[in-house]
PDB file of C-alpha atoms and ligand atoms in Angstrom:
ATOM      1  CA  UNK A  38     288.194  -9.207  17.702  1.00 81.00           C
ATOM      2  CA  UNK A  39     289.571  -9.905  14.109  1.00 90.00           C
ATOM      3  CA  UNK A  40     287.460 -11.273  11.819  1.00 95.00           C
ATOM      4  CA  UNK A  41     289.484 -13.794  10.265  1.00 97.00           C
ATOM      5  CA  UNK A  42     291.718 -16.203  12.499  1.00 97.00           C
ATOM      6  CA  UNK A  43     294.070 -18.495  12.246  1.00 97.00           C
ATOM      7  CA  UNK A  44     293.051 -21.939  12.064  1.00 97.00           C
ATOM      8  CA  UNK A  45     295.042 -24.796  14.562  1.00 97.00           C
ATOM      9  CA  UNK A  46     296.294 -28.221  12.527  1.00 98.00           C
ATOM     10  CA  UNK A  47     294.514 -31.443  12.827  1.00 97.00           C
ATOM     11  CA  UNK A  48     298.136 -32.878  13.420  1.00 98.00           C
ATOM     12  CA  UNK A  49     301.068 -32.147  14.121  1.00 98.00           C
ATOM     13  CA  UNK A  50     303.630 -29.600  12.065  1.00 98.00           C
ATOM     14  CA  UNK A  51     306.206 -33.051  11.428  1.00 98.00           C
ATOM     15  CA  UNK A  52     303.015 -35.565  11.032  1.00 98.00           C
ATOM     16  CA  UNK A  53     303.440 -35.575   7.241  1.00 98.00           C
ATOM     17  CA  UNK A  54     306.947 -35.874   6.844  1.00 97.00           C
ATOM     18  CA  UNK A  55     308.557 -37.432   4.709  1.00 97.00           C
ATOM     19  CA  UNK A  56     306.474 -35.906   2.152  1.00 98.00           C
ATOM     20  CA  UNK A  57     306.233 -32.583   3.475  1.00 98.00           C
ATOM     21  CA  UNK A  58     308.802 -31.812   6.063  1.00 98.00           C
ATOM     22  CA  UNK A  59     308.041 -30.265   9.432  1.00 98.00           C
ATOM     23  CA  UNK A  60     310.002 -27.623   8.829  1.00 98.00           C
ATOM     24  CA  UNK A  61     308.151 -26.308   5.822  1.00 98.00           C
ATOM     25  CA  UNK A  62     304.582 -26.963   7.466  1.00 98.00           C
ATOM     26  CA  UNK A  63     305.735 -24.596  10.732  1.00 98.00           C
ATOM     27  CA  UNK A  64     306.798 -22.260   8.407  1.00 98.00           C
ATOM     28  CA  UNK A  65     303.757 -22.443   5.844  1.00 98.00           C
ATOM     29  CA  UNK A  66     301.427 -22.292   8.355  1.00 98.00           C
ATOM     30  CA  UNK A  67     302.707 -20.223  11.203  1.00 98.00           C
ATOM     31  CA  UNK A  68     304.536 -17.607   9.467  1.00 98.00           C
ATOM     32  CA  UNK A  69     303.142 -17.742   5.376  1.00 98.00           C
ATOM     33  CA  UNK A  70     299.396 -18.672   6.313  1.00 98.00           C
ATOM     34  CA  UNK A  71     299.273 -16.275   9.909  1.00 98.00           C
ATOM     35  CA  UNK A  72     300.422 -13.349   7.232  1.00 98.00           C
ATOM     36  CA  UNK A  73     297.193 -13.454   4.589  1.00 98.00           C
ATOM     37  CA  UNK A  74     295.009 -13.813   8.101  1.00 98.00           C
ATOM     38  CA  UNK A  75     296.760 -10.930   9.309  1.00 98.00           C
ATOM     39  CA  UNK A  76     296.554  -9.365   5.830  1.00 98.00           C
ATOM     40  CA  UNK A  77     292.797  -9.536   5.370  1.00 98.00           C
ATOM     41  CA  UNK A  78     291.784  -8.782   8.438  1.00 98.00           C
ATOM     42  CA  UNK A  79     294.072  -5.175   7.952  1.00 98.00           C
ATOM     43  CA  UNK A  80     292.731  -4.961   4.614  1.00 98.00           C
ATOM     44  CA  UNK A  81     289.237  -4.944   5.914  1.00 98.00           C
ATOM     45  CA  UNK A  82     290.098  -2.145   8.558  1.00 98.00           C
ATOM     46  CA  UNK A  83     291.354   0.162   5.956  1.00 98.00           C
ATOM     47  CA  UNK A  84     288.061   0.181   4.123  1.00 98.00           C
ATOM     48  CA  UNK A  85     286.015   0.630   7.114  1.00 98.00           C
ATOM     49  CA  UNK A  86     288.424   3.698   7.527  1.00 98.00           C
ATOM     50  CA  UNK A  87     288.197   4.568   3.672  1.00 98.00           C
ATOM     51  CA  UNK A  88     284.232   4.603   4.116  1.00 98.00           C
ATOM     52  CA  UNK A  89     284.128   6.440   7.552  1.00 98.00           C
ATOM     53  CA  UNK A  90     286.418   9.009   5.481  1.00 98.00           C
ATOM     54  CA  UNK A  91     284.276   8.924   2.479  1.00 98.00           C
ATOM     55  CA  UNK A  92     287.891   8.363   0.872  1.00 98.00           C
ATOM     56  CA  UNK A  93     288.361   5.683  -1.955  1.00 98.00           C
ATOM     57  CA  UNK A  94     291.288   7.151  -3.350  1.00 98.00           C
ATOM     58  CA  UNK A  95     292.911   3.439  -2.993  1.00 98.00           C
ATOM     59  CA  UNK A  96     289.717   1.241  -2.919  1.00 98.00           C
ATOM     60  CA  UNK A  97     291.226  -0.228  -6.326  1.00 98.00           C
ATOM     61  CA  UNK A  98     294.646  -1.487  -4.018  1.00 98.00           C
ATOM     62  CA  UNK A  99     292.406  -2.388  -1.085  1.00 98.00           C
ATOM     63  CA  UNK A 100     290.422  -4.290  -2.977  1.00 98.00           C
ATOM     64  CA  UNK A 101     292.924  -6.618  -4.922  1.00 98.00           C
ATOM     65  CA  UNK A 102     294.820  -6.941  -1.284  1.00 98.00           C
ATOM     66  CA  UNK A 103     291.345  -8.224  -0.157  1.00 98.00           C
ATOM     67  CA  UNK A 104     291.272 -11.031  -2.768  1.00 98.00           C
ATOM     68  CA  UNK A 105     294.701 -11.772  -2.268  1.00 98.00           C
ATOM     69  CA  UNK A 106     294.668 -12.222   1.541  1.00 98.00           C
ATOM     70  CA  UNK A 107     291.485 -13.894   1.900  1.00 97.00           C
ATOM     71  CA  UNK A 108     292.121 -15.737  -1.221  1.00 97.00           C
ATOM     72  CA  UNK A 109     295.298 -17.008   0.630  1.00 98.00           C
ATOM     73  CA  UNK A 110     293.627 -17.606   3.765  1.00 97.00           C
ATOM     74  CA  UNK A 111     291.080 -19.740   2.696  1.00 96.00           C
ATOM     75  CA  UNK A 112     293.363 -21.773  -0.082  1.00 97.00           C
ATOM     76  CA  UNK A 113     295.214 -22.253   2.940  1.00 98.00           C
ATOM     77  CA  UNK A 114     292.167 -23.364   5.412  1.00 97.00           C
ATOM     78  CA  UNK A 115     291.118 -25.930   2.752  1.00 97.00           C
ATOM     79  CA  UNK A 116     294.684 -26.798   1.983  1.00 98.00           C
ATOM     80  CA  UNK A 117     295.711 -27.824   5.517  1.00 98.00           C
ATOM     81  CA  UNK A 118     292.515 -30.250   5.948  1.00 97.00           C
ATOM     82  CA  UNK A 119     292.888 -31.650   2.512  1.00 98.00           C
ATOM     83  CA  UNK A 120     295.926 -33.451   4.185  1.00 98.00           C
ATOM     84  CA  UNK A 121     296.608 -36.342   6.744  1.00 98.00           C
ATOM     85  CA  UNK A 122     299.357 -38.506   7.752  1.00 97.00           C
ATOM     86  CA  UNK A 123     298.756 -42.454   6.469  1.00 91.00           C
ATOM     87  CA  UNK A 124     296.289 -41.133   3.816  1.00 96.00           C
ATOM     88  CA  UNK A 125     296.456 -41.096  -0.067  1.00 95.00           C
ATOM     89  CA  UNK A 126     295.137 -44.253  -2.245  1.00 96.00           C
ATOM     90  CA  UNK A 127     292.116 -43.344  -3.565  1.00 97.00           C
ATOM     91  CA  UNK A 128     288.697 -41.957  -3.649  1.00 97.00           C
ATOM     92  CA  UNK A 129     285.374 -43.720  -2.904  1.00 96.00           C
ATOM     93  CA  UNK A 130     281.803 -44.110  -3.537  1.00 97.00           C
ATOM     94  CA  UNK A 131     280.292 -41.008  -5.184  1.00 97.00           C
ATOM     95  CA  UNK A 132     283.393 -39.174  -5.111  1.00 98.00           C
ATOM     96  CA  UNK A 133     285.174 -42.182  -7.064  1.00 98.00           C
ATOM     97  CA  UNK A 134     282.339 -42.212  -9.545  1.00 98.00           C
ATOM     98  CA  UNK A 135     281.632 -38.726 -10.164  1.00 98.00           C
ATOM     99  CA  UNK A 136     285.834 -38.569 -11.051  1.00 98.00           C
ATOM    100  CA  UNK A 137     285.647 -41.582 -13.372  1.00 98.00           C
ATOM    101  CA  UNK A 138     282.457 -39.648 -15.004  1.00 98.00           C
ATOM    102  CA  UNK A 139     283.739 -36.105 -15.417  1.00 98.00           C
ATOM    103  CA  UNK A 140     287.750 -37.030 -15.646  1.00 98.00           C
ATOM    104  CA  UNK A 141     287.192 -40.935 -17.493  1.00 98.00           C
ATOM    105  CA  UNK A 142     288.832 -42.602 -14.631  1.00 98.00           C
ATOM    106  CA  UNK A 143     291.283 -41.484 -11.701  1.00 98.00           C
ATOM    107  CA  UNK A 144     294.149 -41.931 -13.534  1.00 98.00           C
ATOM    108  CA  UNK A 145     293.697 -40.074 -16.635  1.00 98.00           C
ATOM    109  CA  UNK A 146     292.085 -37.652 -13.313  1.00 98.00           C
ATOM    110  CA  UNK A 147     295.516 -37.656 -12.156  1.00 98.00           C
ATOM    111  CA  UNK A 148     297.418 -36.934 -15.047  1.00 98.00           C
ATOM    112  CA  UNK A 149     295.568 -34.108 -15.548  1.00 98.00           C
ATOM    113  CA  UNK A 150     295.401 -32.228 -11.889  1.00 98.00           C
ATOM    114  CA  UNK A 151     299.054 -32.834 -11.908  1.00 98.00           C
ATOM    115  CA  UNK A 152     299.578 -31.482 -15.059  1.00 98.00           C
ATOM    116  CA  UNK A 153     297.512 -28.390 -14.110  1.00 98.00           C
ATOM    117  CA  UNK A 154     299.494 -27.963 -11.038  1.00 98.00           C
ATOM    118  CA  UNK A 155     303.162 -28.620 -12.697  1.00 98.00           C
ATOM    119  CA  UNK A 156     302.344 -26.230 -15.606  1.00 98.00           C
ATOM    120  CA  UNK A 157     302.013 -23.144 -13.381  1.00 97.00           C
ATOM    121  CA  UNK A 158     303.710 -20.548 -14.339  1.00 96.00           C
ATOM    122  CA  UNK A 159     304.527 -17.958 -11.177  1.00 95.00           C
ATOM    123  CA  UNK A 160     302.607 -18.742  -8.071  1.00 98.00           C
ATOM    124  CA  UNK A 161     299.470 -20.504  -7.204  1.00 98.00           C
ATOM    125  CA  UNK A 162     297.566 -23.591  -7.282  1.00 98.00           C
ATOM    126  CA  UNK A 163     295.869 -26.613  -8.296  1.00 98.00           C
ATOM    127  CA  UNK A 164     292.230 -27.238  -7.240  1.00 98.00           C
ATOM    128  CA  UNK A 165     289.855 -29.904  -7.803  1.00 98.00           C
ATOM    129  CA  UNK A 166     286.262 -28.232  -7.612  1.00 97.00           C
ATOM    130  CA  UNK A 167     282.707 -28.821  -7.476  1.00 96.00           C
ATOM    131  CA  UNK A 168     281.233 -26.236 -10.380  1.00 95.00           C
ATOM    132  CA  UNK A 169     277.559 -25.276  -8.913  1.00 91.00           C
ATOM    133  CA  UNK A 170     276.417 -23.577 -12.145  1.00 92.00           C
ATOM    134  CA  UNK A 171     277.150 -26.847 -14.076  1.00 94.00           C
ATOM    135  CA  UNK A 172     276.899 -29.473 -11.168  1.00 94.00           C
ATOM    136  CA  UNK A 173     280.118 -31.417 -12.205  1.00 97.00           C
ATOM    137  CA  UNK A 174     283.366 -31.763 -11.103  1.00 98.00           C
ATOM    138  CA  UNK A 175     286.611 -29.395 -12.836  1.00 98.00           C
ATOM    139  CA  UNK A 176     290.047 -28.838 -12.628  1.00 98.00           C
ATOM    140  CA  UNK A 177     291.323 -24.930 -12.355  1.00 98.00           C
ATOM    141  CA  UNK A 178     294.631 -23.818 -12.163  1.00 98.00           C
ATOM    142  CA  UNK A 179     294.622 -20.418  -9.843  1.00 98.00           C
ATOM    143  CA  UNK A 180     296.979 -17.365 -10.271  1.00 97.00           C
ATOM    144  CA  UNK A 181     298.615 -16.508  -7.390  1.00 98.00           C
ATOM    145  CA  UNK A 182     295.646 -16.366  -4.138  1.00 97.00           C
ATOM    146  CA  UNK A 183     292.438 -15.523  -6.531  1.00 96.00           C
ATOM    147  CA  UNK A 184     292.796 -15.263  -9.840  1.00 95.00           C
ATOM    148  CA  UNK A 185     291.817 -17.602 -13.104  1.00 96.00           C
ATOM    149  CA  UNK A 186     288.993 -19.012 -11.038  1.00 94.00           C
ATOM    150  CA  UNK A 187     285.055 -19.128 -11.744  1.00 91.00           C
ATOM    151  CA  UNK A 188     283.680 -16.892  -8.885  1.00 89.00           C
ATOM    152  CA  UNK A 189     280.675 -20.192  -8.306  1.00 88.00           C
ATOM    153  CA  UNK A 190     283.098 -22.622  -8.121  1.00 93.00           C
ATOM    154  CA  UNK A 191     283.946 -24.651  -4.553  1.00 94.00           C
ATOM    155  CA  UNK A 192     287.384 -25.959  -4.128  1.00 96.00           C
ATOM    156  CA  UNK A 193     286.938 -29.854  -2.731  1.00 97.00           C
ATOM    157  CA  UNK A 194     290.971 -30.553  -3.397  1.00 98.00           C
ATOM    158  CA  UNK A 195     293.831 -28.215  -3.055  1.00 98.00           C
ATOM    159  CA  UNK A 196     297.660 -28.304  -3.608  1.00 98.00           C
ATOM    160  CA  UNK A 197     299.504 -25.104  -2.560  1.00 98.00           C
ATOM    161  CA  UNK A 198     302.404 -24.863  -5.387  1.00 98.00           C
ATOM    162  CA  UNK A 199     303.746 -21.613  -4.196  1.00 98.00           C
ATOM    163  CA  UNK A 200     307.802 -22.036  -4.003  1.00 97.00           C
ATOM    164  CA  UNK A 201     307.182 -21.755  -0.095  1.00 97.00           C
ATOM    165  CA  UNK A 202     305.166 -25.101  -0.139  1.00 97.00           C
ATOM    166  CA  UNK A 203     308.011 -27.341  -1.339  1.00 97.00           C
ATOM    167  CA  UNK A 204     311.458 -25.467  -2.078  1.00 97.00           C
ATOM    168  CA  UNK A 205     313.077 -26.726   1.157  1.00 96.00           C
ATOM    169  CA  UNK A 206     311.957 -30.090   0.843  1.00 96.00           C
ATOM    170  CA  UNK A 207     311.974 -30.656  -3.299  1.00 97.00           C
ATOM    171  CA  UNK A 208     314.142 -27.506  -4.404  1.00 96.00           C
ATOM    172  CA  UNK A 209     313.547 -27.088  -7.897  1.00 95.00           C
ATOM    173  CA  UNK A 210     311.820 -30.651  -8.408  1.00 96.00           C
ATOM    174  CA  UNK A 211     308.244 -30.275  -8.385  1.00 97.00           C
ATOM    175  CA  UNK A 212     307.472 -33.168  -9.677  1.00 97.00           C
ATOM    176  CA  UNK A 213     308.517 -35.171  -6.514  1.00 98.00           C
ATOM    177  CA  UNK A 214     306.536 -32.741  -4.336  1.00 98.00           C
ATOM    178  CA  UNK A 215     303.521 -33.613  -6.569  1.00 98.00           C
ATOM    179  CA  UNK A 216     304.499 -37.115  -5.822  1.00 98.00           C
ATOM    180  CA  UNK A 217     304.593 -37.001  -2.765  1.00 98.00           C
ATOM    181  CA  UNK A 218     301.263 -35.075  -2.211  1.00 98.00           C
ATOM    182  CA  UNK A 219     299.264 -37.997  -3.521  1.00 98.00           C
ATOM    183  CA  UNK A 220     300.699 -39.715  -0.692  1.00 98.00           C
ATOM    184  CA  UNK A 221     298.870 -37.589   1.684  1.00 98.00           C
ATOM    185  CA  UNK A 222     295.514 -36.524   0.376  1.00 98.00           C
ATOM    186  CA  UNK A 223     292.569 -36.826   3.042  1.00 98.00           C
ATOM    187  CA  UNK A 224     290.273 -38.346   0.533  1.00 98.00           C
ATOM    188  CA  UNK A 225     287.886 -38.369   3.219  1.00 97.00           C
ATOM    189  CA  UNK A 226     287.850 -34.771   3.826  1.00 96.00           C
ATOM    190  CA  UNK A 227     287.561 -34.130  -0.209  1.00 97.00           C
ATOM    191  CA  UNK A 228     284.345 -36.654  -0.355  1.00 96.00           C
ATOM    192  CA  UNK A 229     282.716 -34.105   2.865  1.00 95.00           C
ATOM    193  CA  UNK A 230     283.717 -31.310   0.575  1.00 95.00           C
ATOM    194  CA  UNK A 231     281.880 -32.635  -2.033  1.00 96.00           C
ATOM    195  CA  UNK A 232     279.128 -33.910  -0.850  1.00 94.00           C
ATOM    196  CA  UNK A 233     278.241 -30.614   1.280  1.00 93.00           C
ATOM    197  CA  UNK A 234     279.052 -28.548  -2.260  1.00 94.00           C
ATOM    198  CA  UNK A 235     276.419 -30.994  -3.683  1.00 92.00           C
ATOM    199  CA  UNK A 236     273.977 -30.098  -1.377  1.00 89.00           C
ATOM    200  CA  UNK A 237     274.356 -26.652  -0.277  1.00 80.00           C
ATOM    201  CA  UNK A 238     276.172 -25.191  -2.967  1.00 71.00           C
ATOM    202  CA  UNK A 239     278.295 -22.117  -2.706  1.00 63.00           C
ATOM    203  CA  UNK A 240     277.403 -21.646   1.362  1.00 60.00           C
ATOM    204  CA  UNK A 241     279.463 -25.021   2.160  1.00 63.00           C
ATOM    205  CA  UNK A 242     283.131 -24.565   2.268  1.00 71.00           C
ATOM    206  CA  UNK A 243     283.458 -26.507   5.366  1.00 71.00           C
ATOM    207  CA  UNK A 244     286.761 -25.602   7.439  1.00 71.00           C
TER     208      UNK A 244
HETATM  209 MN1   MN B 377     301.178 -21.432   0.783  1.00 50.47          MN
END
């Protein structure tokens, strides 16, 4: 049994179209996202074998293919639930207030997330994330799968801007595939993210 599996959509691979066409999301998901599942779970196999050998000659490539694939298979996990079809608007309750106190409201919140995501250079994304060593709300902008991220921080809000999450749909636009993501955020599912991370820390990525 492999340890790491690939997770089934809450909807449907053209439910979020027109933002994100159906095309992309059976691609993303069943080709892109089934690869870093498959990836990790070889990736773990090879340093079983490496230990039953007593042989780390390539524990240094192992282990950077290790943050990479689960890096991408989690991003992914979150990423998928962070959408919905007829979602967007805005945050509530504690969610709403702890962005107007750590971000000054939700648009200069916004601006900012956006910004982070837009200014990428290369591969990777923007999260929204609950920091557990300073209980508060940030903004990271990740490298690729894993890097440029605080190792005690819990991702609440992702956006994928890898060219594979939009270059069919938005070519070289990103700024209308940023658009069109706040169109489908599943503010719901960020305010159970956050209010688990609150409470059980680091243990509660919920997928
Ligand atoms: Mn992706």
């Amino acid at each position: 049994m492999p340890v790491y599996v690939l997770p089934e959509l809450d909807y449907d691979y053209s439910a979020l179209a027109p933002h994100i066409s159906a095309t992309i999301m059976e691609l993303h998901h069943s080709k892109h996202h089934a690869a870093y599942v498959a990836g990790a779970n070889t990736t773990l196999d090879k340093l079983a074998e490496a230990r039953d050998a007593g042989d780390f000659a390539n524990v240094n490539r192992l282990e950077k293919d290790l943050a990479f694939h689960l890096g991408g298979h989690t991003n992914h996990s979150i990423f998928w639930k962070n959408l919905a079809p007829q979602a967007g608007g805005r945050p509530e309750g504690e969610l709403a207030a702890a962005i107007d106190e750590y971000f000054g409201n939700f648009d200069k919140f916004q601006a900012h997330f956006t910004a982070t995501a837009m200014g990428i250079q290369g591969s990777g994304w923007a999260f929204l994330a609950y920091d557990v060593v300073g209980k508060r709300l940030i903004i990271e902008q990740l490298f690729d799968q894993q890097s440029n991220i605080a190792a005690a921080s819990i991702p609440l809000l992702t956006l994928d801007m890898w060219e594979h999450a939009f270059y069919l749909d938005y070519k070289n636009v990103k700024a209308d595939y940023v658009t069109a993501f706040w169109n489908i955020v599943n503010w719901a599912d960020v305010s159970a993210r956050f209010d688990a991370a609150r409470t059980h820390g680091s243990a509660s990525l919920l997928f």
